[in-house]
Amino acid sequence: MIRYILQRLIGVIVIIIGATFITFIIGLIGPGSPFNIGPHTTAADVARANHLYGFDLPWYQQYWNFFTHLLHFDFGKSFSDPNRTVSEQISPTLLVSLQLGVSALCVSIFVGVPLGIVGALRRNTWLDTTVMGSSLFMYSVPTFVTIPIYQLAMVFLTQHNMPALPVTGWDPGVYYKIAPIIILGLVGMGYYARLTRTVMLEALGQDYVRTARSKGLSENKVIFIHTLRNAMLPLITVIGPSLALVVTGAFITETTFNIPGIGSTTILAINNRDWPVVQATTVILALAVATANLATDLIYSVVDPRIRLG
Amino acid sequence: MARPFRHAVFALLSIAALLVTACGSTSSGQGLAKDQSLTLVVSVPDYVTLDPAQITAQETYAAAARMFDGLVYQDNTDLAIKPDLIDDLPTVANGGISSDGVTYTFHIKKNVKFSNGDPVTANTFAFSIARALNCKVTCTADYYPTTYLGQIAGTQAYYDANNALKSSNQPSKPESDLVGPGKGVEVADPYTLILRQTKPVVAASLFLQMLSYPTGFAIDDKYAQDDPWSSSFSPNWYEQNPPVTGPFKLDSWTHKVKAVYVPNSSWYGPQVKYLKKITEVFNDDTASQFKSYQNNQLDFSYMDTASVPTAKALPDKQFTQVPQLTIRYVAMNYKDPFFSDPKVRQAFAMAMDITTQQHTVWADRNMPSCHIVPKGMPGYNPNLTCLKYDPTQAKKLLQEAKGSDPSKYGTIKFTYQSGNPDRENNATFLVNEWSQALGVTIVKNGLDRKAYLQAVLGKTAQIFEGGWADDYPDPQDFLSLLWSTPQIATGSNNNNASVAAADTLMAQADTDNDTAKRMTEYNQAEQLLINDGAAVPYEQFNLTYVLKTWVKNFTINAGGYVSPYAWGDVQIASH
């Protein structure tokens, strides 16, 4: 097990090095200057800025400098906002994304899984068709479609003097957070509902379930103790990566709702050629995905003793 | 009898209530809302800085104008330069300007204090100007204090010296290199500040205009006195409730979410009578801004072009357009072999139907205009003769210059900033106009902002779209700074335009103290530039916004912000 963990940790480091290297190369060869070039910029200004940030060094030296600073968790200074370090800029946005992502994942699981169970237990009934149909709809309609529809609906309510939720923003308190969390959560909900239904149906057909029923166990025990527990294994496999993806992949939701999360920060940094910020977010995203996958593998081995790692 | 009595009492109470309500009404006929807070949108993802010495963006300019003061300011209505923290505007007549136009004496108001109680003195301004020019402290890649303070003697040398030290561990050049008896900045007594030019580099009116830019605004020397260029000095001091002299002070700033301002009771000007709070919400997406406005989350918002018809249809004149001192233009590179001939440039100008362009692309949100100096700016020339839309004449001119075989023209690249549907539509419209009228093969070269700036400022773009907003209301800002030959070397003349006769006129006007003659010289120079196709302006920008009917006495000036003196009567009516 320890050997396996060490192997995976080395893999995580390789992934991060690879991700930062690719981002670095893209930054190096991409068009446009990273600096806020304005109408009064002179060649001397650009040369001075290049010197300040070490862009006049050979590329391998630039990358080495970046990497050695990274080992001290020093992402350097942003080009767009040189008065604040990259860490100062990213930390609050990461917290916002975590808040959004974890809450949305909770909505996905706590709504999606029960719906999947209902669908499996009421297989091929109108309830199953309705639940699975709406789940498929939620899963297949992208957020850049649902969010504008939601916004138009809220505007309609406001214009008719009816209570409405905010259409943009991320102020403290629950009021501003309800809609983005639910909308982002509904996408995952559809996925979890469909996955749960499939694995539940598979588990319900297993011999041990038939045995449990023949032993006269109550249907609740059969479903929740024997069937669901075994059906949870595939779900655990996807929860970890889902968490990483929902935290790091809510780009559209964050941008459309004007939420200051890491997704919108990354997009802005890419547009601004703010490579220190892009590098930092890349490291964080790569780390999040790799760690989530590792955690999933470890939990999987704990939940199912038949699985041996290494 | 009891029931009629109760009815009568009820009726009397109702009338009394109506009277009380009426007595409490404002002149606008509505009562004041209990919550006197105003929520505005600011079209950026976040402020980059609120340090007046580093401000370059219009959005932060508006915030700086709300919090800080300078020696002079632009009036909200006529954009005239007026005294801000000084008693009187210096003139030759009152002895404030020396007869040779070199020395300017400012008498600082004696009763002005920062919000923390510190007094504003001549030393405050000496410190603020020197700090702004200390590249070691304030320099960023897009920060050009010498653009606004370079008229003061010694500033360029001081800036360059500190610029050279920027990446070293050596301390900055001392303030005394710039400030002292006989130098560019002199503190004659605690309330008298003298600024000098080495020679009349710019006209007196222009000298004062340039001081109205935030670069030279007063910041508290005591607050930042702990060696601002030491490592212990916080570079983002302005985030921590900085002492201010303006009508509002910063209460809080949540990055990428909002900034909150509250009235500054220490302000020397007319007090803010009603407003208790201004919240500026950061949102750079105009489409979602407008939805937030419709959802009553914002009192003030901009909009995308697609939403203009909806905004225009809002009741009670919520839709407002304010002409701005901002132009958009097409420029052709004088050093490009194809565009080096003035006839080619004229042909391209005459192939542009700017009225149809404005209607079909921009939903008439801006004004079609061929003027370099925008309407409303001192020096605007109402009699300017444009190169009018005439596709037949345009084609003739092109054929005279390049022959009648379009296949020999090659492929032309029109560079513009992409990423916005309006700009895409604009580029498509222009390219179609040119290809249809002139028979040229021209392709769109849409680049994102950074790549676009690199192409344009690198002076390599063949033909490109550009824009310019005023730094200060003087024609020099639109003419000499952009289209004079010396500006090719220093950066602002991006299409290498060079019109010798216009150069001579602009150089004269820049230093001429006879205002009428100066404006005539600028008018003539502008005409020469237009005739030569140095620039082909196609619109003057309108600030297009919506404002809730309950916001009263709120006016935005042609500079795109609310003047510090215009906040006094802004109020929120009950709604």
PDB file of C-alpha atoms in Angstrom, chain B residues 444-566:
ATOM      1  CA  LYS B 444     -10.310  40.335 -41.090  1.00  0.00           C
ATOM      2  CA  ASN B 445      -7.421  39.937 -38.686  1.00  0.00           C
ATOM      3  CA  GLY B 446      -9.157  39.740 -35.310  1.00  0.00           C
ATOM      4  CA  LEU B 447      -6.741  39.521 -32.389  1.00  0.00           C
ATOM      5  CA  ASP B 448      -7.388  39.388 -28.676  1.00  0.00           C
ATOM      6  CA  ARG B 449      -6.525  42.469 -26.687  1.00  0.00           C
ATOM      7  CA  LYS B 450      -2.927  41.631 -25.897  1.00  0.00           C
ATOM      8  CA  ALA B 451      -2.043  40.462 -29.388  1.00  0.00           C
ATOM      9  CA  TYR B 452      -3.906  43.412 -30.884  1.00  0.00           C
ATOM     10  CA  LEU B 453      -1.952  45.889 -28.765  1.00  0.00           C
ATOM     11  CA  GLN B 454       1.282  44.226 -29.664  1.00  0.00           C
ATOM     12  CA  ALA B 455       0.498  44.481 -33.386  1.00  0.00           C
ATOM     13  CA  VAL B 456      -0.729  48.074 -33.229  1.00  0.00           C
ATOM     14  CA  LEU B 457       1.827  49.473 -30.803  1.00  0.00           C
ATOM     15  CA  GLY B 458       4.525  47.622 -32.673  1.00  0.00           C
ATOM     16  CA  LYS B 459       3.450  49.762 -35.641  1.00  0.00           C
ATOM     17  CA  THR B 460       3.289  46.710 -37.872  1.00  0.00           C
ATOM     18  CA  ALA B 461      -0.472  46.616 -38.495  1.00  0.00           C
ATOM     19  CA  GLN B 462      -1.299  47.416 -42.107  1.00  0.00           C
ATOM     20  CA  ILE B 463      -4.727  48.933 -41.513  1.00  0.00           C
ATOM     21  CA  PHE B 464      -6.340  48.816 -38.098  1.00  0.00           C
ATOM     22  CA  GLU B 465      -9.150  49.971 -35.888  1.00  0.00           C
ATOM     23  CA  GLY B 466      -8.261  52.186 -32.950  1.00  0.00           C
ATOM     24  CA  GLY B 467      -9.833  54.330 -30.285  1.00  0.00           C
ATOM     25  CA  TRP B 468      -8.854  57.201 -28.043  1.00  0.00           C
ATOM     26  CA  ALA B 469     -10.421  58.677 -24.927  1.00  0.00           C
ATOM     27  CA  ASP B 470      -9.415  62.021 -23.522  1.00  0.00           C
ATOM     28  CA  ASP B 471      -6.820  62.226 -20.797  1.00  0.00           C
ATOM     29  CA  TYR B 472      -7.654  65.896 -20.366  1.00  0.00           C
ATOM     30  CA  PRO B 473      -9.896  68.175 -22.409  1.00  0.00           C
ATOM     31  CA  ASP B 474      -7.363  69.718 -24.736  1.00  0.00           C
ATOM     32  CA  PRO B 475      -6.975  69.156 -28.509  1.00  0.00           C
ATOM     33  CA  GLN B 476      -3.285  68.412 -27.953  1.00  0.00           C
ATOM     34  CA  ASP B 477      -4.389  65.122 -26.400  1.00  0.00           C
ATOM     35  CA  PHE B 478      -6.071  64.059 -29.668  1.00  0.00           C
ATOM     36  CA  LEU B 479      -3.769  65.682 -32.217  1.00  0.00           C
ATOM     37  CA  SER B 480      -0.124  66.182 -31.199  1.00  0.00           C
ATOM     38  CA  LEU B 481      -0.076  63.131 -28.957  1.00  0.00           C
ATOM     39  CA  LEU B 482      -1.420  60.802 -31.635  1.00  0.00           C
ATOM     40  CA  TRP B 483      -0.562  62.041 -35.100  1.00  0.00           C
ATOM     41  CA  SER B 484       2.535  64.224 -34.905  1.00  0.00           C
ATOM     42  CA  THR B 485       5.742  62.871 -36.424  1.00  0.00           C
ATOM     43  CA  PRO B 486       7.759  63.029 -33.145  1.00  0.00           C
ATOM     44  CA  GLN B 487       5.224  60.646 -31.612  1.00  0.00           C
ATOM     45  CA  ILE B 488       6.310  57.892 -34.001  1.00  0.00           C
ATOM     46  CA  ALA B 489       9.437  57.466 -31.917  1.00  0.00           C
ATOM     47  CA  THR B 490       7.776  57.831 -28.523  1.00  0.00           C
ATOM     48  CA  GLY B 491       4.944  55.451 -29.106  1.00  0.00           C
ATOM     49  CA  SER B 492       1.562  57.066 -29.649  1.00  0.00           C
ATOM     50  CA  ASN B 493       1.620  57.580 -33.412  1.00  0.00           C
ATOM     51  CA  ASN B 494       0.910  53.970 -34.281  1.00  0.00           C
ATOM     52  CA  ASN B 495       0.379  54.254 -38.030  1.00  0.00           C
ATOM     53  CA  ASN B 496       3.574  56.283 -38.590  1.00  0.00           C
ATOM     54  CA  ALA B 497       1.509  59.221 -39.830  1.00  0.00           C
ATOM     55  CA  SER B 498       3.645  62.130 -40.936  1.00  0.00           C
ATOM     56  CA  VAL B 499       2.163  65.312 -42.324  1.00  0.00           C
ATOM     57  CA  ALA B 500       4.812  68.017 -42.216  1.00  0.00           C
ATOM     58  CA  ALA B 501       2.484  71.013 -42.395  1.00  0.00           C
ATOM     59  CA  ALA B 502       0.301  69.577 -39.628  1.00  0.00           C
ATOM     60  CA  ASP B 503       3.399  68.923 -37.515  1.00  0.00           C
ATOM     61  CA  THR B 504       4.391  72.569 -37.716  1.00  0.00           C
ATOM     62  CA  LEU B 505       0.914  73.760 -36.740  1.00  0.00           C
ATOM     63  CA  MET B 506       0.630  71.295 -33.833  1.00  0.00           C
ATOM     64  CA  ALA B 507       4.057  72.221 -32.474  1.00  0.00           C
ATOM     65  CA  GLN B 508       3.091  75.906 -32.547  1.00  0.00           C
ATOM     66  CA  ALA B 509      -0.272  75.246 -30.924  1.00  0.00           C
ATOM     67  CA  ASP B 510       1.200  73.137 -28.135  1.00  0.00           C
ATOM     68  CA  THR B 511       3.108  76.120 -26.771  1.00  0.00           C
ATOM     69  CA  ASP B 512       0.943  79.016 -27.908  1.00  0.00           C
ATOM     70  CA  ASN B 513      -0.555  81.001 -25.022  1.00  0.00           C
ATOM     71  CA  ASP B 514      -3.031  82.841 -27.257  1.00  0.00           C
ATOM     72  CA  THR B 515      -5.960  80.473 -26.861  1.00  0.00           C
ATOM     73  CA  ALA B 516      -7.917  81.606 -29.930  1.00  0.00           C
ATOM     74  CA  LYS B 517      -4.848  81.360 -32.179  1.00  0.00           C
ATOM     75  CA  ARG B 518      -3.938  78.052 -30.607  1.00  0.00           C
ATOM     76  CA  MET B 519      -7.344  76.535 -31.376  1.00  0.00           C
ATOM     77  CA  THR B 520      -7.202  77.806 -34.965  1.00  0.00           C
ATOM     78  CA  GLU B 521      -3.823  76.132 -35.393  1.00  0.00           C
ATOM     79  CA  TYR B 522      -5.206  72.861 -34.077  1.00  0.00           C
ATOM     80  CA  ASN B 523      -8.250  73.170 -36.395  1.00  0.00           C
ATOM     81  CA  GLN B 524      -5.977  73.640 -39.404  1.00  0.00           C
ATOM     82  CA  ALA B 525      -3.773  70.745 -38.360  1.00  0.00           C
ATOM     83  CA  GLU B 526      -6.808  68.487 -37.927  1.00  0.00           C
ATOM     84  CA  GLN B 527      -8.034  69.360 -41.430  1.00  0.00           C
ATOM     85  CA  LEU B 528      -4.635  68.535 -42.918  1.00  0.00           C
ATOM     86  CA  LEU B 529      -4.560  65.202 -41.097  1.00  0.00           C
ATOM     87  CA  ILE B 530      -8.056  64.302 -42.299  1.00  0.00           C
ATOM     88  CA  ASN B 531      -7.232  65.310 -45.887  1.00  0.00           C
ATOM     89  CA  ASP B 532      -4.132  63.148 -45.820  1.00  0.00           C
ATOM     90  CA  GLY B 533      -5.977  60.124 -44.437  1.00  0.00           C
ATOM     91  CA  ALA B 534      -3.770  60.101 -41.357  1.00  0.00           C
ATOM     92  CA  ALA B 535      -6.819  59.056 -39.410  1.00  0.00           C
ATOM     93  CA  VAL B 536     -10.323  58.122 -40.500  1.00  0.00           C
ATOM     94  CA  PRO B 537     -12.583  58.598 -37.476  1.00  0.00           C
ATOM     95  CA  TYR B 538     -15.971  56.951 -37.847  1.00  0.00           C
ATOM     96  CA  GLU B 539     -17.731  57.560 -34.541  1.00  0.00           C
ATOM     97  CA  GLN B 540     -17.790  59.546 -31.355  1.00  0.00           C
ATOM     98  CA  PHE B 541     -18.613  57.370 -28.424  1.00  0.00           C
ATOM     99  CA  ASN B 542     -21.769  57.862 -26.399  1.00  0.00           C
ATOM    100  CA  LEU B 543     -21.762  56.621 -22.845  1.00  0.00           C
ATOM    101  CA  THR B 544     -24.953  54.579 -22.994  1.00  0.00           C
ATOM    102  CA  TYR B 545     -26.442  53.591 -19.695  1.00  0.00           C
ATOM    103  CA  VAL B 546     -29.672  52.985 -17.825  1.00  0.00           C
ATOM    104  CA  LEU B 547     -30.496  54.598 -14.515  1.00  0.00           C
ATOM    105  CA  LYS B 548     -33.348  53.744 -12.179  1.00  0.00           C
ATOM    106  CA  THR B 549     -35.983  56.457 -11.940  1.00  0.00           C
ATOM    107  CA  TRP B 550     -35.549  56.674  -8.180  1.00  0.00           C
ATOM    108  CA  VAL B 551     -31.979  57.955  -8.525  1.00  0.00           C
ATOM    109  CA  LYS B 552     -32.186  61.738  -8.659  1.00  0.00           C
ATOM    110  CA  ASN B 553     -29.673  64.435  -9.648  1.00  0.00           C
ATOM    111  CA  PHE B 554     -27.136  61.941 -10.932  1.00  0.00           C
ATOM    112  CA  THR B 555     -25.171  63.270 -13.905  1.00  0.00           C
ATOM    113  CA  ILE B 556     -22.181  61.823 -15.701  1.00  0.00           C
ATOM    114  CA  ASN B 557     -19.901  64.184 -17.546  1.00  0.00           C
ATOM    115  CA  ALA B 558     -18.245  63.857 -20.939  1.00  0.00           C
ATOM    116  CA  GLY B 559     -15.225  62.346 -19.212  1.00  0.00           C
ATOM    117  CA  GLY B 560     -17.420  59.418 -18.165  1.00  0.00           C
ATOM    118  CA  TYR B 561     -17.599  60.057 -14.415  1.00  0.00           C
ATOM    119  CA  VAL B 562     -19.398  62.120 -11.799  1.00  0.00           C
ATOM    120  CA  SER B 563     -17.489  65.240 -10.858  1.00  0.00           C
ATOM    121  CA  PRO B 564     -16.627  65.461  -7.131  1.00  0.00           C
ATOM    122  CA  TYR B 565     -18.776  68.570  -6.865  1.00  0.00           C
ATOM    123  CA  ALA B 566     -21.829  66.865  -8.389  1.00  0.00           C
TER     124      ALA B 566
END
